[in-house]
Each structure stands twice: as structure tokens, then as C-alpha cells.
CSV table of C-alpha atoms in Angstrom, one decimal:
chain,number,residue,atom,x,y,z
A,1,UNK,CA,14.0,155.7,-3.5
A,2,UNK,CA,10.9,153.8,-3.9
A,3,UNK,CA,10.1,150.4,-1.9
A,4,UNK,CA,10.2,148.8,-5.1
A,5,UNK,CA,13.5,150.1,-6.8
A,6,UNK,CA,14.9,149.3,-3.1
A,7,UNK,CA,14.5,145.5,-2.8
A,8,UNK,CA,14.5,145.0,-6.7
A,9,UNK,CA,17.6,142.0,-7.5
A,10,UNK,CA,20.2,142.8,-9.9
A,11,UNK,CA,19.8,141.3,-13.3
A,12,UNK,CA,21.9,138.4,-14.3
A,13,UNK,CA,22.7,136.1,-17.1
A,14,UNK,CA,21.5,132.8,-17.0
A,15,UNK,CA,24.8,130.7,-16.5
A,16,UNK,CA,25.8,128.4,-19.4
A,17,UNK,CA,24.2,124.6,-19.1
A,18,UNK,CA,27.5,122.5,-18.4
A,19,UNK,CA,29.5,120.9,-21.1
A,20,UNK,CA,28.3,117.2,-21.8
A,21,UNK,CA,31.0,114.7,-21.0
A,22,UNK,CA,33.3,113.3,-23.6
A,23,UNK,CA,32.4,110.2,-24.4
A,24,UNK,CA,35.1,107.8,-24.4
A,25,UNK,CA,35.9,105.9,-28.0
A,26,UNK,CA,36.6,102.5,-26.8
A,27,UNK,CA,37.3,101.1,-29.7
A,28,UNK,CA,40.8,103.0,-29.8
A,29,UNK,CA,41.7,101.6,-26.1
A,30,UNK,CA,44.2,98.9,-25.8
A,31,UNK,CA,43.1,95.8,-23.3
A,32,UNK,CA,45.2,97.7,-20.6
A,33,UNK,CA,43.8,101.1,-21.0
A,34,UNK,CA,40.0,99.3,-21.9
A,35,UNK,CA,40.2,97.1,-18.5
A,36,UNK,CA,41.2,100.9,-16.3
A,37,UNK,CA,38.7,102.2,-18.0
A,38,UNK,CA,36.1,99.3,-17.0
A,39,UNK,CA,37.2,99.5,-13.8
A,40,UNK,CA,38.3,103.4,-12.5
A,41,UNK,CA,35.2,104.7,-14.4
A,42,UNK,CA,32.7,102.3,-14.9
A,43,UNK,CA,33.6,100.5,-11.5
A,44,UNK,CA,32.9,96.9,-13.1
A,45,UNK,CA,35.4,94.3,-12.1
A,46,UNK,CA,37.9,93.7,-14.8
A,47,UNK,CA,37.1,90.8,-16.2
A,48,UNK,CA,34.1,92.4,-18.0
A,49,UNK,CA,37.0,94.2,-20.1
A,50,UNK,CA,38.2,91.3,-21.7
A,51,UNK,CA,34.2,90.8,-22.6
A,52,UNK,CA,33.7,93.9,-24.3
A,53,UNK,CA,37.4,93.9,-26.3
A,54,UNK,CA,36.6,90.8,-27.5
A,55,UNK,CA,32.6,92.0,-28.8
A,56,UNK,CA,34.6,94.9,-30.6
A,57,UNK,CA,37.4,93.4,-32.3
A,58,UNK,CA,37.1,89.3,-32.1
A,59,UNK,CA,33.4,90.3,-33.5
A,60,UNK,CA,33.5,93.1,-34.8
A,61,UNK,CA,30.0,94.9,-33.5
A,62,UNK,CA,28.9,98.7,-33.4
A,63,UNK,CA,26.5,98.5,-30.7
A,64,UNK,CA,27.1,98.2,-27.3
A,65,UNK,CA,23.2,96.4,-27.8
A,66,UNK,CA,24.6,93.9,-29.8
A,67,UNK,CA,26.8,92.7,-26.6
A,68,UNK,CA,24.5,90.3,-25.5
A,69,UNK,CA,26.4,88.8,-22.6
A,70,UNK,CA,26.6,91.9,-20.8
A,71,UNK,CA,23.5,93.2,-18.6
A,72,UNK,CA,21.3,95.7,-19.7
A,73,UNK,CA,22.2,97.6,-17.1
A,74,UNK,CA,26.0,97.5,-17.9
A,75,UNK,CA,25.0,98.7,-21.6
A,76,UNK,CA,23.3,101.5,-20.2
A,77,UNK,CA,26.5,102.2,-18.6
A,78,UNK,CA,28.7,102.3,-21.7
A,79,UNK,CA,26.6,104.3,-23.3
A,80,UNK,CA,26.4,106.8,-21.0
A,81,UNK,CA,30.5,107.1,-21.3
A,82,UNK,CA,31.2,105.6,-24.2
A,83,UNK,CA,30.7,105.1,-27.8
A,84,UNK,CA,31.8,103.1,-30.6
A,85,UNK,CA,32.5,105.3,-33.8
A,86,UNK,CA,32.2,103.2,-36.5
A,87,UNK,CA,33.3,104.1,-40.2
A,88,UNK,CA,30.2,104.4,-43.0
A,89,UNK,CA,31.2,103.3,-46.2
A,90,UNK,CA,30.3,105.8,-48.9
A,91,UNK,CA,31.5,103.9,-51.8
A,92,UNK,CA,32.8,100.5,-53.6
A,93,UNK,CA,34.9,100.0,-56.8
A,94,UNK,CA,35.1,96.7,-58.1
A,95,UNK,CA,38.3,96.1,-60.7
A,96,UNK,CA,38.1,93.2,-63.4
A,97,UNK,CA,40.6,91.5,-61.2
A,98,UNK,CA,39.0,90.8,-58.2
A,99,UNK,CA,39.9,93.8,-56.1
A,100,UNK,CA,37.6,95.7,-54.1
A,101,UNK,CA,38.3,99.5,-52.9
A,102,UNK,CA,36.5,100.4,-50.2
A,103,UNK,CA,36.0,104.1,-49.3
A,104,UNK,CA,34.5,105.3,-45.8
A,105,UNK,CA,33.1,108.5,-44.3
A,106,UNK,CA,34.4,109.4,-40.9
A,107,UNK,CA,32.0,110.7,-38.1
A,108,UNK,CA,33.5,114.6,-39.4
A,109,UNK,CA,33.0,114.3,-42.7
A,110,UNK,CA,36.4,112.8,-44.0
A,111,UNK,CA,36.9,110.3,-46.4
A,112,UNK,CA,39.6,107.5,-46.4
A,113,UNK,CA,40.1,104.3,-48.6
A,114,UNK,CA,41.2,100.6,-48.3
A,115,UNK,CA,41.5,98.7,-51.2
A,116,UNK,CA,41.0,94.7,-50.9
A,117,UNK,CA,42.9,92.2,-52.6
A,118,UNK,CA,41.7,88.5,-53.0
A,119,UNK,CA,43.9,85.8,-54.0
A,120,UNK,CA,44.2,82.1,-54.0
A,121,UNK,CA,46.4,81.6,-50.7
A,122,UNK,CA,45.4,84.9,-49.4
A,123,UNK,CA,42.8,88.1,-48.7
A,124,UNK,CA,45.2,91.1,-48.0
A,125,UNK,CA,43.7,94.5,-47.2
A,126,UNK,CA,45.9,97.6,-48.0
A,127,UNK,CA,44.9,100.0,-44.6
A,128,UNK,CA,44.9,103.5,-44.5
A,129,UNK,CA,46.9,105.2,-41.4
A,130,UNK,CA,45.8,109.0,-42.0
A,131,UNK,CA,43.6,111.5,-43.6
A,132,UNK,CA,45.9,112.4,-46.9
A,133,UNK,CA,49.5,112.8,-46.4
A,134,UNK,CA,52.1,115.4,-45.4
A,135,UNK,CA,54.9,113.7,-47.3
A,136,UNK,CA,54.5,115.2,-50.6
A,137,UNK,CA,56.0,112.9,-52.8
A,138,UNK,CA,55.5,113.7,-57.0
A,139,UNK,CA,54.1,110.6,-58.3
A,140,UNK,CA,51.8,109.6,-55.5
A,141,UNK,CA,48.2,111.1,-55.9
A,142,UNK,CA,47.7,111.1,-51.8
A,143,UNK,CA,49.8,113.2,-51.7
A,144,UNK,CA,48.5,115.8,-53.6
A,145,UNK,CA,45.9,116.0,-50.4
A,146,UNK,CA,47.8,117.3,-48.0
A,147,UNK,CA,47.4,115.9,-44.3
A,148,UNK,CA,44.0,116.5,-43.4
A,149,UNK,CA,44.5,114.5,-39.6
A,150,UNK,CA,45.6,111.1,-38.3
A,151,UNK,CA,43.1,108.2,-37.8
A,152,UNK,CA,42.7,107.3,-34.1
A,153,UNK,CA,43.1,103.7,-33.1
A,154,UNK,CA,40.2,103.1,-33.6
A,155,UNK,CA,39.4,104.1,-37.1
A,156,UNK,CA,42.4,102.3,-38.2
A,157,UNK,CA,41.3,99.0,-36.7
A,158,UNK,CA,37.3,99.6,-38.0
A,159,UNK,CA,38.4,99.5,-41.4
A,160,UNK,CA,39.7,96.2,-40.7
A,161,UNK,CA,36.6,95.0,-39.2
A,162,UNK,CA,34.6,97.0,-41.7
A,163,UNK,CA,35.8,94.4,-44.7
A,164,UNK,CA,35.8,91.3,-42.8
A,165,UNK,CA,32.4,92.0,-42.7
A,166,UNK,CA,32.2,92.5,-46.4
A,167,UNK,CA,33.8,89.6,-47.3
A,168,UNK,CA,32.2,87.9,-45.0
A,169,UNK,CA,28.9,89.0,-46.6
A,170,UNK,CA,29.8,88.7,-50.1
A,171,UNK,CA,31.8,85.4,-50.3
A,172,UNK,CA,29.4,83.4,-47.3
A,173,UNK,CA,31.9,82.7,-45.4
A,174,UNK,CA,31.7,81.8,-41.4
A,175,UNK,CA,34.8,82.8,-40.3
A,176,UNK,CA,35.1,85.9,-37.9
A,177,UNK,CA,38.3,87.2,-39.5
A,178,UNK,CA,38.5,86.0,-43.4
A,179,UNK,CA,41.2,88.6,-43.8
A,180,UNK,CA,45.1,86.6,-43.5
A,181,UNK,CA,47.1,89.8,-44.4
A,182,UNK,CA,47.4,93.1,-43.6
A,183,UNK,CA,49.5,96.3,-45.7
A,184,UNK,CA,49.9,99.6,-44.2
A,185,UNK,CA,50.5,101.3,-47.7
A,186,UNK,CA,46.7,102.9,-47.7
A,187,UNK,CA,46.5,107.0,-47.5
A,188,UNK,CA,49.3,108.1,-45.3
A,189,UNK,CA,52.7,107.8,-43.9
A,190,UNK,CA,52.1,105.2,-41.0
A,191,UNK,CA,54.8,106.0,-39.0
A,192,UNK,CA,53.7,110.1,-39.1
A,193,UNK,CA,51.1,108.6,-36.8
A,194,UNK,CA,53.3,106.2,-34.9
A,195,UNK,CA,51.7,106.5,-31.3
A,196,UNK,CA,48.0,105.7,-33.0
A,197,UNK,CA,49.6,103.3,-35.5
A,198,UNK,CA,51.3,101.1,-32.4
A,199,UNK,CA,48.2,100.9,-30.9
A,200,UNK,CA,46.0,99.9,-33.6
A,201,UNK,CA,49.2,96.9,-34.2
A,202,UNK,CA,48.2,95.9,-30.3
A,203,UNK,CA,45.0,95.4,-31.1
A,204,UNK,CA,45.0,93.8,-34.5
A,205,UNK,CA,47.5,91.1,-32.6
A,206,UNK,CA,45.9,90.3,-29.7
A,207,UNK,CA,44.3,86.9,-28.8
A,208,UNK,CA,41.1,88.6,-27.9
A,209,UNK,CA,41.4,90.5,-30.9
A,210,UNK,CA,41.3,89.5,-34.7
A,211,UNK,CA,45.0,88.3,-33.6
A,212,UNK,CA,47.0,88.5,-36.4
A,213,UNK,CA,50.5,87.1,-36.7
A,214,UNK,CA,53.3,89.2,-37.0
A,215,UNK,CA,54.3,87.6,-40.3
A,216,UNK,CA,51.1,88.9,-41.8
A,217,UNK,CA,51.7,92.2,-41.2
A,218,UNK,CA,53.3,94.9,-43.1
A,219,UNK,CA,54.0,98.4,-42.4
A,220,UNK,CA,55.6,100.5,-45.3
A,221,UNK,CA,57.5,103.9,-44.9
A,222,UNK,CA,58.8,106.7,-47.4
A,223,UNK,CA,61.7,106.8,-44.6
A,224,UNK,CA,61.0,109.1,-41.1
A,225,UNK,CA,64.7,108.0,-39.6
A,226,UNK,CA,64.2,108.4,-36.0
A,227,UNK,CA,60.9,106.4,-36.5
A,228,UNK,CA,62.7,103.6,-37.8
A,229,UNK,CA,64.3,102.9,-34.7
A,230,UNK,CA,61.3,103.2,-32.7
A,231,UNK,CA,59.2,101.3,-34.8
A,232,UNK,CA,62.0,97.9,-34.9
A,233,UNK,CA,61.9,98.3,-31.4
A,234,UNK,CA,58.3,98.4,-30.4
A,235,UNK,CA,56.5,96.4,-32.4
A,236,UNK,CA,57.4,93.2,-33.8
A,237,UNK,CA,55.9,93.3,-37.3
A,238,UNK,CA,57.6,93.5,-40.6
A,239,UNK,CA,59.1,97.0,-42.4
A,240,UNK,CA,59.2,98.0,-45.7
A,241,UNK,CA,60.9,100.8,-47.5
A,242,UNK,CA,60.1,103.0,-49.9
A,243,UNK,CA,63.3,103.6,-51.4
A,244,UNK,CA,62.5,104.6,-55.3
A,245,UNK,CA,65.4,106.0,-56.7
A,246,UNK,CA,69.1,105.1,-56.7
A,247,UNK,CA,70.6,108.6,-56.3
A,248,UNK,CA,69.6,111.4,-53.6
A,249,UNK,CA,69.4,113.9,-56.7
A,250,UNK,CA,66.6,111.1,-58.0
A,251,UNK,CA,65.0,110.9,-55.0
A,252,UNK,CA,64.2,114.3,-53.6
A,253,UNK,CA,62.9,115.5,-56.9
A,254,UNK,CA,60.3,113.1,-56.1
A,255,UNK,CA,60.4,112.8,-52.2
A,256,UNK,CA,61.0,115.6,-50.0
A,257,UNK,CA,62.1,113.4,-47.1
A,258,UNK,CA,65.4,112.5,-48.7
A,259,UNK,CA,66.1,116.4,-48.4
A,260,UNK,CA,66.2,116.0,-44.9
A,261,UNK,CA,67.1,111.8,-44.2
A,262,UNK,CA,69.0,111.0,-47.2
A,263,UNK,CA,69.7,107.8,-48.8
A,264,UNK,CA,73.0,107.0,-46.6
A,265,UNK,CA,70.9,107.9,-43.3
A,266,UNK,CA,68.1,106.2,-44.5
A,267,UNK,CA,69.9,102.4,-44.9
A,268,UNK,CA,72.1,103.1,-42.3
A,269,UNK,CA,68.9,102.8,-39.7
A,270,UNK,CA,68.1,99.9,-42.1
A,271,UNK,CA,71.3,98.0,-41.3
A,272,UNK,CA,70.6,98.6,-37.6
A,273,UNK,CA,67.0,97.7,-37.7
A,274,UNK,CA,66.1,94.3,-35.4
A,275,UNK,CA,65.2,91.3,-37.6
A,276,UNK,CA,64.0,88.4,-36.4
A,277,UNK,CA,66.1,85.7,-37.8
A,278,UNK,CA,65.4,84.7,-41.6
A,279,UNK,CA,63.5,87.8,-41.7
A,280,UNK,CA,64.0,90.8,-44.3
A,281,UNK,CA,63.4,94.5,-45.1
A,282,UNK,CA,61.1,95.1,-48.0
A,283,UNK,CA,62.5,97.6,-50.1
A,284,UNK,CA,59.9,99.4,-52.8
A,285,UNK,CA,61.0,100.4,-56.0
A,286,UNK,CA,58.5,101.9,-58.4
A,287,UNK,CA,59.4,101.9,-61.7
A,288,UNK,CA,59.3,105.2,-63.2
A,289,UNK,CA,59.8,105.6,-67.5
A,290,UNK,CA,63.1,107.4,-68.3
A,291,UNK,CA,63.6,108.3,-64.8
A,292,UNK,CA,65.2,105.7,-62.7
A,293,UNK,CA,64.8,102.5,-64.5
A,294,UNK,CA,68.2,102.6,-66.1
A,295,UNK,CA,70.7,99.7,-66.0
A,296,UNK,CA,72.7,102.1,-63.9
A,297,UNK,CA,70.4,102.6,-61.6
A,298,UNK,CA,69.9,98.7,-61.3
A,299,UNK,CA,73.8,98.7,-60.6
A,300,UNK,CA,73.6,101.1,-57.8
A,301,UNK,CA,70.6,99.7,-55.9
A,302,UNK,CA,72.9,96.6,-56.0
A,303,UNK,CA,75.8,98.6,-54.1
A,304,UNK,CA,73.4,100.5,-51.9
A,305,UNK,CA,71.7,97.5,-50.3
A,306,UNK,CA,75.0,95.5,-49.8
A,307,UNK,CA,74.8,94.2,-46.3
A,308,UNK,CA,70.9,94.5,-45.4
A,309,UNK,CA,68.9,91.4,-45.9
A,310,UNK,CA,66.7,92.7,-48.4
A,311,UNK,CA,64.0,91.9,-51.0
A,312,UNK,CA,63.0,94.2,-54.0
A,313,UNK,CA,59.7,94.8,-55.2
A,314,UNK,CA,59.5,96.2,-58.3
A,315,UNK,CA,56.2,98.2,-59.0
A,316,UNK,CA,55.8,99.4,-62.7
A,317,UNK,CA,54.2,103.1,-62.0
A,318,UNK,CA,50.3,103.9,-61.5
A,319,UNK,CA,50.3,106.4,-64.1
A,320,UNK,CA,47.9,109.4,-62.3
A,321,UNK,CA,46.9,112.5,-64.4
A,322,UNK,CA,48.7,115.8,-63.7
A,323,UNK,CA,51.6,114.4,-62.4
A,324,UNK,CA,53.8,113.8,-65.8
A,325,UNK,CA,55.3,110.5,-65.0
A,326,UNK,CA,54.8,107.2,-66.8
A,327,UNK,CA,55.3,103.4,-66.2
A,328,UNK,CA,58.2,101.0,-67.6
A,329,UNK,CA,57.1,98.7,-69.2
A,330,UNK,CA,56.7,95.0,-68.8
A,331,UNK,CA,60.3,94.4,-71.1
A,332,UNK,CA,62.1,96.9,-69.6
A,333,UNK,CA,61.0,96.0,-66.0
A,334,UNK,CA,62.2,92.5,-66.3
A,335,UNK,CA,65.4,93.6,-67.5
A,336,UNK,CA,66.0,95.7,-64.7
A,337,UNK,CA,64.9,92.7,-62.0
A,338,UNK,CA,67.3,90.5,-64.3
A,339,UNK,CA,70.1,92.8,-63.3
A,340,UNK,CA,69.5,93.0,-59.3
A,341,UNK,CA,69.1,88.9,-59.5
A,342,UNK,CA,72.8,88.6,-60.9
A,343,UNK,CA,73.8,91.0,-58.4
A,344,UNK,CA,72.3,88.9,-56.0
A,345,UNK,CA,69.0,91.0,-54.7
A,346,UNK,CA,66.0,89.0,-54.4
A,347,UNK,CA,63.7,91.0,-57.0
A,348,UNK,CA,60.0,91.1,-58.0
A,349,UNK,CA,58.2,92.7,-60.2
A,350,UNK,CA,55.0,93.0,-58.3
A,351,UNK,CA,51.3,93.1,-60.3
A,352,UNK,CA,49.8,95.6,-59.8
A,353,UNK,CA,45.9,95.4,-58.9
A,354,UNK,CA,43.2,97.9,-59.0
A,355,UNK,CA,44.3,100.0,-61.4
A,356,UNK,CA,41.2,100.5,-63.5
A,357,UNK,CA,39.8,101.4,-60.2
A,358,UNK,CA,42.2,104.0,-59.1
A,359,UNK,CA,42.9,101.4,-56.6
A,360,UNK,CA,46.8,100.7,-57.0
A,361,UNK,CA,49.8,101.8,-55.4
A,362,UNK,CA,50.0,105.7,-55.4
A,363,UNK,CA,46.5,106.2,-56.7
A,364,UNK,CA,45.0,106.4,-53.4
A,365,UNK,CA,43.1,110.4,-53.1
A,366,UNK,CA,39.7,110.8,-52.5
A,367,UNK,CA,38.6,111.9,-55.8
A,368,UNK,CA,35.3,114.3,-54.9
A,369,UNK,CA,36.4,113.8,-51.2
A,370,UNK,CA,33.6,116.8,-49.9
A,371,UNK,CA,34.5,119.0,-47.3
A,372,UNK,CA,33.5,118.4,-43.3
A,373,UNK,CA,30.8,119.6,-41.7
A,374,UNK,CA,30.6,122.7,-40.2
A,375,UNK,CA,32.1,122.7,-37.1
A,376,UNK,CA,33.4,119.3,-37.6
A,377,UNK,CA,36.5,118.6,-35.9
């Protein structure tokens, strides 16, 4: 064996460069979680927490540089474990009545869409909860998607913060928060992403947050039972249903929910839900031609909501092509409101807004929505 073959070293590969660390999206972090974070890993002191919520969601910013009462040195911190992920809006519609539909790219490649709604006494934003929706129902466009993911905390919230910056902008206003009201009826079943949507509900409430009241707040499901419970008892804001049809053979030809929680399961958690007193359950009703806009059907939502304090709103169908339904019209719908009002339901025949712009109830999909990235998550 030769001197050289003797003392030659084995040949090895080079070992992998460690994984960077995850930066942490602060944005989705309730105060509690935000201030252990502040402290355990940045080892600030905790009042700088209450600093930084407030920059993201009393203000609204998308730079840690645009903190200005923090030290550079503490900004150099955050970024180097944190980031804000804000969303990029791809697109406006603008509808002859006013609304606004807003849709916005997510960091991998997603699309969702909130649609703004101006009114004398009132700027309500309809807010999205997920990417599509799992729950299949047969006149709603989103659902045609399929679930693509939820939204973190964080993405919920930005689109929030994302239009009070466009109104804002486009109506020169001062005010931090122009926005009074709040719909979660966007793209997606809210309470599919309960844990996500609770959080984002902290943070829209909070005093060092845009601090919404309760009362402006509405959160709408097709009807996830065991949710309901969970939802009356941790969070204080106000429920609406749904409901859609006055029969379970109605309702799961168009809502494959009701084949597993069924109309009877479904009001039963509504009769045991916690209302605050004077307070009601919103029950949604679209009106669909020839299908369950009947006096008879009228008649039994009468009997089925016997007991609940309840209001109806009545929503005269987005027609959406492909899906072979069609609206009642304006006679027809009035009739039918005349007939819960005699039965004693509080009824209204709610207008519908965006439509031109593919902007109203149901019509919600992403139309051209391009796939992610490669090796996007």
C-alpha cells in the first residue's frame, strides 16, 4: 500500500446547510400569544407587545419599519423572527350601486374575495374565512371550488385592514377604522375554520385592535351542529343561519350538510344557542324560482322556527351560470315575506348588491383564480 493511499481521508458529502427558521406570522397572534412571543423569544419586556398589536391592527401597517416608536434595534429583531404577510390585491370590481369587490392574492398564489358595501348609516365588509369551500351546496358558485385551505388569523384580519385602507384612500377620510360592520358570508364556511376564525374575532374586538362591537359582527353558517355550540359559547358575536329550504328533501338536494345535521338537529342547537337578551338568530332564506318559494313552504318555515327568536332574511337568488336555478321575483318574494309576517316572523326581503359584479350572495368564486406557485404551500 502506498504512503499516499495509506493516509488518504475517506470521501464525504458535504452536510446539508441547516433549515432557516420559521418566521413567526404575528399578525395571526392574539395579544396573549403576541406578548409570550415578545417576551420568551424576543426577550423584550411585555409592554412592547401591546406596541406592536396596536401598529398591526389599530393601524394597520406592513412593515415592521413603519413602527416608528420601536428602536431600530428592536425592528431588526422582528425581522429576524417575524414577518407580517400582508394580502396583495389583484383586482377591483366597482357595481353601479356603490359596492366594491375586492380580490387578493395570498403569499402562495391563492386568491380570495371581500366585497364592500357602502351605505348611509353604515360601510359593511362581507369577509372571506377560507380558500373555496368544502360544503358543496348547488346554487352557491364557491362552492363549485372546492376547499383549497383555511385562512390563518392573520389573512382573515388583513382583509379587514386591507379595505379600511381603501376606503380610507378613496373617500378621504381620517379615521383609522371607517369600516362599522363586519359579515362572515365571504368564500367559506366560517365555522370549518373555527379555531382560526375565533382568533381573528379576538382581534377584530380588542381595544388595541380595530375593536369592533359585538353587535357589528356577524358570522353566518350553512349549519356544522357541534360548532354551533362551540361557537355560542366562545365568542360573543351574532349567528346567522343558513336555513334555505323548508323540508330536509329541499334541503339536501341543495346542501349536503342537511344529509348529515338535518333540519330538526339543526334548530334544535338553535333553540339552545346563548342569546344575549333582546338578541336573535338570523335565519337566511334564498329565494329559489319554483323550488322553495311556495306558500307552503312559507307556512312551514312559520312552524319550524316556533320558539327561536328569529328574523328572516329573504334573499331573491344570485342567478350563476351552470347551476340551473333562478330567482323569485320581486312579486312573488313579497308575497312570501307577507305570509311569515302574519305568522308572526320578522321578514326581509334583503337587496341584493353587487350583482353586476359577481359580487352578491353566492356568487363568490375566483373566476380565472390561477393555480399556485410551484412549491407553494
Amino acid at each position: 500500500m502506498s504512503e499516499t493511499s495509506a493516509t488518504a481521508l475517506p470521501v464525504t458529502e458535504p452536510l446539508p446547510a441547516p433549515a432557516p427558521a420559521k418566521l413567526v406570522d404575528v399578525a395571526s397572534l392574539s395579544m396573549e400569544a403576541l406578548t409570550r412571543f415578545v417576551t420568551e423569544t424576543l426577550g423584550e419586556r411585555s409592554f412592547r407587545a401591546p406596541q406592536i398589536y396596536k401598529w398591526l391592527h389599530q393601524r394597520g401597517v406592513t412593515s415592521f419599519d413603519e413602527m416608528t416608536d420601536l428602536s431600530k434595534a428592536l425592528r431588526e429583531k422582528l425581522r429576524t423572527k417575524a414577518e407580517i404577510i400582508p394580502l396583495v390585491k389583484d383586482c377591483e370590481l366597482r357595481s353601479t350601486d356603490g359596492t366594491i369587490k375586492y380580490r387578493w392574492k395570498t403569499r402562495d398564489g391563492r386568491y380570495i374575495e371581500s366585497v364592500y358595501m357602502p351605505a348611509e348609516d353604515r360601510k359593511t365588509l362581507c369577509v372571506s374565512t377560507q380558500v373555496g369551500c368544502a360544503m358543496a351546496c348547488g346554487f352557491c358558485m364557491t362552492g363549485t371550488m372546492g376547499l383549497k385551505r383555511n385562512l390563518t388569523p392573520g389573512e382573515i384580519v388583513a382583509q379587514v385592514h386591507a379595505v379600511n385602507r381603501e376606503v380610507r384612500k378613496n373617500e378621504g377620510l381620517e379615521t383609522l377604522r371607517p369600516l362599522s360592520n363586519l359579515v362572515f358570508m365571504g368564500m367559506g364556511e366560517p365555522l370549518h375554520n373555527f379555531e382560526n376564525l375565533k382568533t381573528a374575532l379576538s382581534i377584530l374586538q380588542s381595544e388595541d385592535g380595530p375593536n369592533f362591537s359585538h353587535r357589528h359582527i356577524t358570522v353566518s353558517t350553512v349549519g356544522l351542529v357541534p360548532m354551533i355550540e362551540r361557537f355560542g359559547q366562545e365568542t360573543d358575536v351574532k349567528l346567522a343561519i343558513s336555513l334555505n329550504a323548508s323540508t330536509d328533501e329541499q334541503r339536501s338536494k341543495t346542501m349536503p350538510v342537511n344529509r348529515k345535521w338535518n333540519i330538526a338537529a339543526l334548530l334544535d342547537a338553535c333553540r339552545k344557542f346563548p342569546l344575549r337578551q333582546g338578541r336573535r338568530i338570523t335565519f337566511e332564506y334564498v329565494l329559489i324560482k319554483g323550488f322553495n318559494d311556495a306558500d307552503e313552504d312559507a307556512h312551514r318555515l312559520i312552524e319550524l322556527l316556533k320558539g327561536i327568536p328569529v328574523k328572516v332574511n329573504l334573499i331573491p337568488y344570485n342567478e350563476n351560470p351552470g347551476l340551473g336555478f333562478h330567482t323569485t321575483g320581486e312579486e312573488r318574494a313579497e308575497q312570501f315575506r307577507a305570509i311569515l309576517a302574519d305568522g308572526h316572523i320578522a321578514a326581509y326581503i334583503r337587496r341584493n348588491r353587487g350583482r353586476d359584479i359577481a359580487g352578491a350572495c353566492g356568487q363568490l368564486a375566483n373566476q380565472g383564480e390561477a393555480a399556485p406557485a410551484e412549491g407553494a404551500t
